[in-house]
Short mmCIF file of C-alpha atoms in Angstrom, two decimals:
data_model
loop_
_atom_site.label_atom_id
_atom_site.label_comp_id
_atom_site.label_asym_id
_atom_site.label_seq_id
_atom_site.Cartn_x
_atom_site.Cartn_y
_atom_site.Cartn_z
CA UNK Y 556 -13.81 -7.31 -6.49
CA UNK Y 557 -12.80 -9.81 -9.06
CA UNK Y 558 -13.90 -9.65 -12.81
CA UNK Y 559 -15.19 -12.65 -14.25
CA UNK Y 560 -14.71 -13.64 -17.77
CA UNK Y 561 -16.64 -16.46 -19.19
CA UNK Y 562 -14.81 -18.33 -21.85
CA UNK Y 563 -17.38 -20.43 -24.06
CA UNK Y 564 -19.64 -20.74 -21.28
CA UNK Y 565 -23.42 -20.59 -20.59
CA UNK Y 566 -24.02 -20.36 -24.08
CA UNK Y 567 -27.29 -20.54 -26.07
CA UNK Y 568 -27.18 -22.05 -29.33
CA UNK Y 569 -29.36 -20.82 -31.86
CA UNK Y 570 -30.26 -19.64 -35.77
CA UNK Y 571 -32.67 -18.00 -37.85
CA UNK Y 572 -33.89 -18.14 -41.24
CA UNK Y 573 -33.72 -14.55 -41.91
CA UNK Y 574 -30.27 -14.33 -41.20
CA UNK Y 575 -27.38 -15.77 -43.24
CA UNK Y 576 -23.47 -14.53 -42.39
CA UNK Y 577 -20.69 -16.02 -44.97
CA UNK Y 578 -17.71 -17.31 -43.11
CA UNK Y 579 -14.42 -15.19 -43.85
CA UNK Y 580 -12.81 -18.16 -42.90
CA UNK Y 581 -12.99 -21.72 -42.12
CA UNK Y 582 -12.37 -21.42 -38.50
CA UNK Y 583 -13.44 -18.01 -36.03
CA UNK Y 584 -15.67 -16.31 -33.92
CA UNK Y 585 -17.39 -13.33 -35.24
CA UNK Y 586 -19.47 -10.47 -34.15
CA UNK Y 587 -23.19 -10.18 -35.26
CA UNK Y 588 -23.23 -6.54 -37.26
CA UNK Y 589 -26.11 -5.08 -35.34
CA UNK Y 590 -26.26 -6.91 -31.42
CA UNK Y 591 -23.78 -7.08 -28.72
CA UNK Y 592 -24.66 -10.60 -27.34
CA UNK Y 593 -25.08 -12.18 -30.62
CA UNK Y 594 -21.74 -13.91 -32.62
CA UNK Y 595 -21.17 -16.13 -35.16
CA UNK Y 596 -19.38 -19.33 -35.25
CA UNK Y 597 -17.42 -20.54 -37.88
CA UNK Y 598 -16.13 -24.26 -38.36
CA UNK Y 599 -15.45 -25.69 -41.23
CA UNK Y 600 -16.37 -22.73 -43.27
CA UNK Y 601 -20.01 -23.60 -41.85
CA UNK Y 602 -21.52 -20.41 -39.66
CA UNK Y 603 -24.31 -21.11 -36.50
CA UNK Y 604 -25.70 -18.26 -34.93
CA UNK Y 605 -24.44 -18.09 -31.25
CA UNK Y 606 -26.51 -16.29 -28.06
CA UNK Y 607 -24.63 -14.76 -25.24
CA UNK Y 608 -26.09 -15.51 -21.73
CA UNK Y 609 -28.92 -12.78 -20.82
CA UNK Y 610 -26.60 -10.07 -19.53
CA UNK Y 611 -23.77 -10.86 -21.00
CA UNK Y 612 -21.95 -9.61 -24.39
CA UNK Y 613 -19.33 -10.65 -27.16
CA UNK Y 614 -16.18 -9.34 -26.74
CA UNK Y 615 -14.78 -8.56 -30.28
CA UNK Y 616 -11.44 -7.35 -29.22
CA UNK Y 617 -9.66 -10.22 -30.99
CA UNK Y 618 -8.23 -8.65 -33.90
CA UNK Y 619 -7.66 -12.77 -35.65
CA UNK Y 620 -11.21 -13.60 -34.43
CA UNK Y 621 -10.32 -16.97 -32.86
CA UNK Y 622 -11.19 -16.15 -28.98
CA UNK Y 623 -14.95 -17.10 -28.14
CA UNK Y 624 -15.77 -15.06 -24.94
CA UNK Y 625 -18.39 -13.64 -23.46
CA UNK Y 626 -18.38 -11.24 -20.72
CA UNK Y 627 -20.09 -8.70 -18.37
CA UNK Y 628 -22.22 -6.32 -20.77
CA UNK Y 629 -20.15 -3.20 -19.14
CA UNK Y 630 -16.93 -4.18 -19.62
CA UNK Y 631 -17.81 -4.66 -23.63
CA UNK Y 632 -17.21 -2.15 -25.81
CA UNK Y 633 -20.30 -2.62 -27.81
CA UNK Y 634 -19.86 0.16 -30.63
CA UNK Y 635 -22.56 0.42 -33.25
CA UNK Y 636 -23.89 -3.17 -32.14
CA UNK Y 637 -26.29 -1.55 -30.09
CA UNK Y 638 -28.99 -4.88 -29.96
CA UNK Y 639 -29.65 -7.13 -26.87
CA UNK Y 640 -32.02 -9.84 -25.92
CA UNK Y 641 -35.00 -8.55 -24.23
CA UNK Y 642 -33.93 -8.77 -20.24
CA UNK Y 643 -34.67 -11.77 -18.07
CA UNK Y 644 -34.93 -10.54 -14.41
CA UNK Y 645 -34.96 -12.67 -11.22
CA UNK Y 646 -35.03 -11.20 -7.42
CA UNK Y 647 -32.07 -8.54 -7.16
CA UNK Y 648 -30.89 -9.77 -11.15
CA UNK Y 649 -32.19 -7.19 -13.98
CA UNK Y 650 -30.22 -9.49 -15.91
CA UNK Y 651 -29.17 -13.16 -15.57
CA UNK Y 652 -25.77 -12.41 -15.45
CA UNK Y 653 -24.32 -9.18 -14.32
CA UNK Y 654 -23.23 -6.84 -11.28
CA UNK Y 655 -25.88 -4.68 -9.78
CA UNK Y 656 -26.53 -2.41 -7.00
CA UNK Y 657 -29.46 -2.68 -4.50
CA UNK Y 658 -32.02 -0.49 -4.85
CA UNK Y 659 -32.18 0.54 -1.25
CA UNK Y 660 -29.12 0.22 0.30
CA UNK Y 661 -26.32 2.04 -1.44
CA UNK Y 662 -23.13 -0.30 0.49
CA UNK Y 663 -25.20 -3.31 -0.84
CA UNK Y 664 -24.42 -4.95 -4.38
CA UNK Y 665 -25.50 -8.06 -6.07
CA UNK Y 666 -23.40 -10.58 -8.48
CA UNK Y 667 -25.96 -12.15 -10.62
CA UNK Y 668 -24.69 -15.60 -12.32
CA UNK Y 669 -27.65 -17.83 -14.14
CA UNK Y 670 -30.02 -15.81 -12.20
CA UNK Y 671 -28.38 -16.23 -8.99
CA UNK Y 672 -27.55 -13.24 -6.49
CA UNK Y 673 -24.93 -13.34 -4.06
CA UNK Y 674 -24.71 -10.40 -1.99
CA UNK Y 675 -21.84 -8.48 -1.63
CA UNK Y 676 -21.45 -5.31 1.38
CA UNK Y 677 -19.32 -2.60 1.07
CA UNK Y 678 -16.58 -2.34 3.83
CA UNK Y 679 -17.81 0.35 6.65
CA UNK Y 680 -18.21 3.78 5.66
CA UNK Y 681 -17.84 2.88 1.63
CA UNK Y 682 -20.93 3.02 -1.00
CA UNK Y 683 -21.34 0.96 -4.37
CA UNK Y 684 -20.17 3.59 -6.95
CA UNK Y 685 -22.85 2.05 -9.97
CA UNK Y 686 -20.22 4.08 -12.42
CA UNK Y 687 -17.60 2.55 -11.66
CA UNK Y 688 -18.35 -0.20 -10.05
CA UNK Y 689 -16.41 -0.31 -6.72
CA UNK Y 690 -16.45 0.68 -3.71
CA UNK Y 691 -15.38 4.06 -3.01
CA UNK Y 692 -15.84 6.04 0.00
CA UNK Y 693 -19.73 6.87 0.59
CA UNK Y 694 -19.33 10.60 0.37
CA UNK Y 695 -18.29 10.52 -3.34
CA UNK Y 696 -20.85 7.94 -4.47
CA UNK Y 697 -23.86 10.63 -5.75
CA UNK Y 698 -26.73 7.95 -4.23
CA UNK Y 699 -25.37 7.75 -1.20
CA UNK Y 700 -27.34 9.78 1.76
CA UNK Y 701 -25.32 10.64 4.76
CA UNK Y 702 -28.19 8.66 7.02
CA UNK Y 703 -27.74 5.98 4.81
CA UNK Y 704 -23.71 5.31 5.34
CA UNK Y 705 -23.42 7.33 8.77
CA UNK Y 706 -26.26 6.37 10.70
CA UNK Y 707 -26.97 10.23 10.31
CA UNK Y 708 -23.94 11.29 11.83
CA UNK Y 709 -22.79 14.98 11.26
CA UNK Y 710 -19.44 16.17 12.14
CA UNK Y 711 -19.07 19.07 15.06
CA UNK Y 712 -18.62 22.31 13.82
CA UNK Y 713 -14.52 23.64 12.85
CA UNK Y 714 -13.01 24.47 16.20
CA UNK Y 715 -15.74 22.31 17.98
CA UNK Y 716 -13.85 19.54 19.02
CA UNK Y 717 -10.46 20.64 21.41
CA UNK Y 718 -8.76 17.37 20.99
CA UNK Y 719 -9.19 17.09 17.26
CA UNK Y 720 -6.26 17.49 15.26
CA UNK Y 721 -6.71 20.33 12.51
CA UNK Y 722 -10.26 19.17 10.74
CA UNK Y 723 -9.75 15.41 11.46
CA UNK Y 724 -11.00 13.85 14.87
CA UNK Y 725 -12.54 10.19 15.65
CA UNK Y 726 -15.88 9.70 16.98
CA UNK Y 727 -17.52 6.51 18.90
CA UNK Y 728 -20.47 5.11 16.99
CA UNK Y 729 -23.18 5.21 19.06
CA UNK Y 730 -24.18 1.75 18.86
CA UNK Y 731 -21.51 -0.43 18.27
CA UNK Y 732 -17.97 -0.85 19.95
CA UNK Y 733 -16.55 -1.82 16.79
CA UNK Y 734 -16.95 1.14 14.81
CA UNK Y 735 -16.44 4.90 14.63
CA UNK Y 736 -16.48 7.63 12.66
CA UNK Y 737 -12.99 9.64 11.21
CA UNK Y 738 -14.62 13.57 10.46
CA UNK Y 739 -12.32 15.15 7.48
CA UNK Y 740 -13.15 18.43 6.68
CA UNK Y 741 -16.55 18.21 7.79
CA UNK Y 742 -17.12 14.77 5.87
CA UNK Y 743 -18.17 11.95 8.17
CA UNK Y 744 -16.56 8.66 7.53
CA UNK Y 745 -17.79 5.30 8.84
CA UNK Y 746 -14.82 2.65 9.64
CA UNK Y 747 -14.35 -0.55 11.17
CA UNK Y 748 -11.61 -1.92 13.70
CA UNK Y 749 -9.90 -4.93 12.48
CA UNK Y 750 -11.65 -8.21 14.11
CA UNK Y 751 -10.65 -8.95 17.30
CA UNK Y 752 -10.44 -5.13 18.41
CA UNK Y 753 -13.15 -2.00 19.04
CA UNK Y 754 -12.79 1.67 19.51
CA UNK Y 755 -11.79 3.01 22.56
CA UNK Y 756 -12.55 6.63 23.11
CA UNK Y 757 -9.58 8.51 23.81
CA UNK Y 758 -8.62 10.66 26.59
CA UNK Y 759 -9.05 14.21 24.42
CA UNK Y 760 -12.24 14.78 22.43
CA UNK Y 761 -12.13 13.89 19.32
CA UNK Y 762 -9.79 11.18 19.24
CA UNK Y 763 -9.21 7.59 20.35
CA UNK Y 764 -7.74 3.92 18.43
CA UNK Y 765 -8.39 0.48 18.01
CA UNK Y 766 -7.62 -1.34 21.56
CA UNK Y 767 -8.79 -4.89 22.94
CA UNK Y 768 -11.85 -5.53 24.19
CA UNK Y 769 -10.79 -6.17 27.70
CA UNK Y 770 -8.98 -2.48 27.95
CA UNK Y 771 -12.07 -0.85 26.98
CA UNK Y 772 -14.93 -0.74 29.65
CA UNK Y 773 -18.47 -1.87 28.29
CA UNK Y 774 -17.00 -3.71 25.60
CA UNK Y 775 -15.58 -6.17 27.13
CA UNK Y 776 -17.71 -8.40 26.11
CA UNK Y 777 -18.66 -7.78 22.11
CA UNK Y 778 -17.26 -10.72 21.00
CA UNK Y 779 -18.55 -13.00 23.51
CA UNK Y 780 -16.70 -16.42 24.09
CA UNK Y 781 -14.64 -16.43 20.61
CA UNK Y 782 -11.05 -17.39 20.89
CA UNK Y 783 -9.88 -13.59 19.78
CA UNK Y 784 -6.17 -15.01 19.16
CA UNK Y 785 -7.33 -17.52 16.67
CA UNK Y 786 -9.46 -15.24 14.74
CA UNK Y 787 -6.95 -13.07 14.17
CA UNK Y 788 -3.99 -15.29 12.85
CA UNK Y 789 -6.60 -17.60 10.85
CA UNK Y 790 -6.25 -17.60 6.72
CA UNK Y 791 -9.97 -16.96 6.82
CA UNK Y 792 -10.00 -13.95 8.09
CA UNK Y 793 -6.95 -12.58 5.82
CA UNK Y 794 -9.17 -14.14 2.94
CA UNK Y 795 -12.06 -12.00 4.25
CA UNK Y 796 -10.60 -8.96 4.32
CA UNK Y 797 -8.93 -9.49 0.96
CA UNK Y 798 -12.11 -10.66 -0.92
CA UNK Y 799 -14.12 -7.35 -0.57
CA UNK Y 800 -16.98 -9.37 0.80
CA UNK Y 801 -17.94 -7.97 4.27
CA UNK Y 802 -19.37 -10.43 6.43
CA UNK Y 803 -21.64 -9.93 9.74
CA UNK Y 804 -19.67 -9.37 13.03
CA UNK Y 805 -20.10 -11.69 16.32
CA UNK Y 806 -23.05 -10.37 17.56
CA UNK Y 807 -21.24 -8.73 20.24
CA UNK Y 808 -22.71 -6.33 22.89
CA UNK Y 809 -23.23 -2.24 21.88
CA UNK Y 810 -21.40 0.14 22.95
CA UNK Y 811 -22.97 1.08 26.18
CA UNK Y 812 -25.05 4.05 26.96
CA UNK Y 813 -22.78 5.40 29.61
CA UNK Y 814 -19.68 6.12 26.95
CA UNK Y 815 -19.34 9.88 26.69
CA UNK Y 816 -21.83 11.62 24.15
CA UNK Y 817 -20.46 12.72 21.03
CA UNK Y 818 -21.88 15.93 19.11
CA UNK Y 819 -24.65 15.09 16.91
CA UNK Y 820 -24.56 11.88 17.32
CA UNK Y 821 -27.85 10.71 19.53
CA UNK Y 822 -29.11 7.10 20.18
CA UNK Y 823 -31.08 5.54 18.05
CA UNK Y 824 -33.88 3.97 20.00
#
């Protein structure tokens, strides 16, 4: 997930009578002594009041004051300037400008620019960590519910599985060929086969690997007529994956009801 900086951008010009701020010199950006996404603006030893974009905050790092730059409020080290413009909210924005989770699904996030969300999905089996920021495995991400990430998948019981290897072992999801779920330790983990591929169930419980459609019976057809070779040596795709942006699947057919039952992990109708 990229970090976006905004240098002298989407800035609202403005000044009040109360306030008066003598330039130290003729030329500089400087912070405002009491808010985070006010500055001042020095040229020719003249200062004008300057207004972050709602969301965002004046970086003060410059130690010789000449940078003018405005970024996301958390990665600003704000201090004692503890004042912000009252919020301006639009559908999935708090703020104008900003990254935010979703407030139902916890692989979900939304970049906010002007107001704008763009949706953003966590790769399979990872949550939005709202700490941090990232994506990190769904199991360490506090909001995260199992039956949110897993589909309410539980992992069998130690000693449970005969083909499993130690406490790992792979699991078919029930309802799609492309995914599965890796148990570790008793910690369910959703993942994804690369595009182009789905899970094939392997011959001892508990295991199986990524195979092509056509060597795995009922999933034949998932990705319907795409040219499979194509996807997988196009830039797009390598752009995809690289991006952190999950995008929808082919609608491809389920994984069919006749693929051996896994422990606690039933249909959903």
């Amino acid at each position: 997930m990229r970090t976006y900086y905004v240098i002298a951008a989407i800035l609202i010009a403005g000044t009040t009578a109360q306030e008066s701020f003598k330039c130290p010199d003729d030329f500089g950006f400087y912070p405002h002594h009491i808010s985070c996404d006010k500055y001042w603006k020095c040229d020719n030893n003249v200062a004008e009041l300057k207004t972050c974009g709602n969301g965002l905050a004046f970086d003060a790092s410059d130690s010789k004051f000449l940078t003018e730059n405005c970024d996301y409020l958390h990665n600003v080290d704000c201090g004692e300037r503890t004042q912000l413009e009252s919020a301006i909210s639009t559908p999935h924005c708090p703020r104008l400008y900003g990254i935010f989770p979703d407030d139902k699904k916890c692989d979900v996030f939304w970049n906010c620019w002007n107001g704008e969300a763009s949706r953003y999905q966590c790769s399979p089996g990872l949550a939005y960590d709202r700490e941090a920021r990232v994506c990190m495995w769904a199991d360490q991400v506090p909001e995260c519910k199992n039956e949110e990430v897993a589909g309410g998948f539980t992992c069998p019981a130690a000693g449970e599985v005969s083909g499993a290897s130690g406490s790992f072992s792979r699991h078919a999801h029930p309802e799609d060929c492309r995914k599965y779920y890796i148990c570790l330790e008793g910690i369910a983990r959703e993942y994804g086969c690369p595009i182009g591929t789905v899970f094939k169930i392997g011959d001892a419980d508990g295991s199986g690997a990524c195979e092509d459609p056509e060597d795995v019976p009922g999933c034949e057809d998932y990705y319907g007529d795409l040219d499979l070779k194509s996807i997988r040596k196009s830039e797009l795709l390598a752009g995809i994956q690289n991006s952190g942006e999950t995008r929808k699947p082919p609608q491809g057919k389920p994984r069919p009801s006749s693929a051996p039952a896994r422990p606690n992990a039933p249909l959903q109708e």
